[in-house]
PDB file of C-alpha atoms and ligand atoms in Angstrom:
ATOM      1  CA  MET T   1       0.001  -0.002   0.003  1.00 58.00           C
ATOM      2  CA  ASN T   2       1.949   2.985  -1.297  1.00 73.00           C
ATOM      3  CA  THR T   3       1.110   6.615  -0.831  1.00 82.00           C
ATOM      4  CA  LYS T   4       0.623   8.573  -4.013  1.00 89.00           C
ATOM      5  CA  ILE T   5       3.186  11.337  -4.152  1.00 90.00           C
ATOM      6  CA  VAL T   6       3.904  14.263  -6.464  1.00 92.00           C
ATOM      7  CA  CYS T   7       7.332  14.475  -8.108  1.00 93.00           C
ATOM      8  CA  PRO T   8       9.066  17.645  -6.869  1.00 91.00           C
ATOM      9  CA  VAL T   9      11.161  17.830 -10.056  1.00 93.00           C
ATOM     10  CA  CYS T  10       8.545  17.596 -12.834  1.00 96.00           C
ATOM     11  CA  ASP T  11       5.309  17.848 -10.784  1.00 95.00           C
ATOM     12  CA  ARG T  12       4.011  14.503 -12.022  1.00 95.00           C
ATOM     13  CA  ALA T  13       1.146  13.524  -9.711  1.00 94.00           C
ATOM     14  CA  ALA T  14      -0.022  10.199  -8.246  1.00 93.00           C
ATOM     15  CA  ILE T  15       3.307   8.329  -8.355  1.00 93.00           C
ATOM     16  CA  GLU T  16       3.123   5.006  -6.538  1.00 92.00           C
ATOM     17  CA  VAL T  17       6.676   3.834  -7.250  1.00 92.00           C
ATOM     18  CA  ASP T  18      10.033   4.957  -5.828  1.00 92.00           C
ATOM     19  CA  THR T  19      11.246   6.355  -9.145  1.00 94.00           C
ATOM     20  CA  CYS T  20       9.420   9.030 -11.107  1.00 95.00           C
ATOM     21  CA  PRO T  21       8.141   7.475 -14.380  1.00 96.00           C
ATOM     22  CA  ASN T  22       8.475  10.845 -16.066  1.00 96.00           C
ATOM     23  CA  CYS T  23      11.970  12.118 -15.099  1.00 96.00           C
ATOM     24  CA  GLN T  24      13.453   9.055 -13.294  1.00 96.00           C
ATOM     25  CA  THR T  25      14.089  10.976 -10.081  1.00 94.00           C
ATOM     26  CA  ASP T  26      14.631   8.798  -7.019  1.00 94.00           C
ATOM     27  CA  LEU T  27      11.593   9.464  -4.838  1.00 92.00           C
ATOM     28  CA  SER T  28      12.314   7.016  -2.034  1.00 91.00           C
ATOM     29  CA  LEU T  29      13.484   9.766   0.314  1.00 88.00           C
ATOM     30  CA  ILE T  30      10.558  12.034  -0.548  1.00 86.00           C
ATOM     31  CA  ARG T  31       8.218   9.088  -0.045  1.00 85.00           C
ATOM     32  CA  MET T  32       9.769   8.391   3.344  1.00 85.00           C
ATOM     33  CA  LEU T  33       9.388  12.034   4.367  1.00 81.00           C
ATOM     34  CA  SER T  34       5.828  12.237   3.077  1.00 77.00           C
ATOM     35  CA  GLU T  35       4.847   9.159   5.059  1.00 73.00           C
ATOM     36  CA  LEU T  36       6.381  10.412   8.302  1.00 73.00           C
ATOM     37  CA  PRO T  37       3.810  13.123   9.143  1.00 61.00           C
ATOM     38  CA  LEU T  38       1.096  10.593   8.343  1.00 55.00           C
ATOM     39  CA  ILE T  39       2.266   8.353  11.190  1.00 54.00           C
ATOM     40  CA  VAL T  40       2.475  11.341  13.534  1.00 54.00           C
ATOM     41  CA  SER T  41      -0.963  12.671  12.595  1.00 55.00           C
ATOM     42  CA  THR T  42      -2.700   9.321  13.169  1.00 56.00           C
ATOM     43  CA  THR T  43      -1.644   9.369  16.825  1.00 57.00           C
ATOM     44  CA  PRO T  44      -2.182  12.915  18.064  1.00 60.00           C
ATOM     45  CA  ASP T  45      -1.208  13.212  21.689  1.00 69.00           C
ATOM     46  CA  PHE T  46      -3.152  16.086  23.201  1.00 76.00           C
ATOM     47  CA  SER T  47      -4.083  14.225  26.369  1.00 82.00           C
ATOM     48  CA  TRP T  48      -1.383  16.063  28.346  1.00 83.00           C
ATOM     49  CA  LEU T  49      -2.856  19.368  27.178  1.00 84.00           C
ATOM     50  CA  LYS T  50      -6.365  18.350  28.248  1.00 85.00           C
ATOM     51  CA  TRP T  51      -5.008  17.260  31.623  1.00 88.00           C
ATOM     52  CA  SER T  52      -3.103  20.533  32.035  1.00 90.00           C
ATOM     53  CA  ILE T  53      -6.209  22.613  31.234  1.00 91.00           C
ATOM     54  CA  GLY T  54      -8.332  20.436  33.523  1.00 92.00           C
ATOM     55  CA  ILE T  55      -5.927  20.768  36.433  1.00 93.00           C
ATOM     56  CA  LEU T  56      -5.547  24.506  35.810  1.00 94.00           C
ATOM     57  CA  LEU T  57      -9.332  25.090  35.732  1.00 95.00           C
ATOM     58  CA  THR T  58      -9.808  23.008  38.886  1.00 94.00           C
ATOM     59  CA  ALA T  59      -7.054  24.978  40.611  1.00 94.00           C
ATOM     60  CA  ILE T  60      -8.692  28.290  39.606  1.00 95.00           C
ATOM     61  CA  LEU T  61     -12.153  27.119  40.770  1.00 94.00           C
ATOM     62  CA  VAL T  62     -10.822  25.798  44.089  1.00 94.00           C
ATOM     63  CA  GLY T  63      -8.776  28.956  44.571  1.00 94.00           C
ATOM     64  CA  TRP T  64     -11.819  31.093  43.806  1.00 92.00           C
ATOM     65  CA  GLU T  65     -13.972  29.129  46.257  1.00 90.00           C
ATOM     66  CA  ILE T  66     -11.374  29.631  48.995  1.00 90.00           C
ATOM     67  CA  TRP T  67     -11.033  33.346  48.140  1.00 88.00           C
ATOM     68  CA  VAL T  68     -14.804  33.984  48.176  1.00 85.00           C
ATOM     69  CA  HIS T  69     -15.631  32.037  51.340  1.00 77.00           C
TER      70      HIS T  69
HETATM   71 ZN1   ZN K 101       9.557  13.621 -12.088  1.00 56.17          ZN
END
């Protein structure tokens, strides 16, 4: 299952092989790079951010309660 990439040299689209069929440019490195963000984007880790916001909001609410009462 190969990702379809665009040749950066001649702009040929939907290339599924490691060499551009139009200008014979080696696309293995470009393919590797193009597939990297895909792996990262499938596993977004924002749980730490949610936790941070949650803890921060709780701290503000608790602090407010103590301040008011
Ligand atoms: Zn090309």
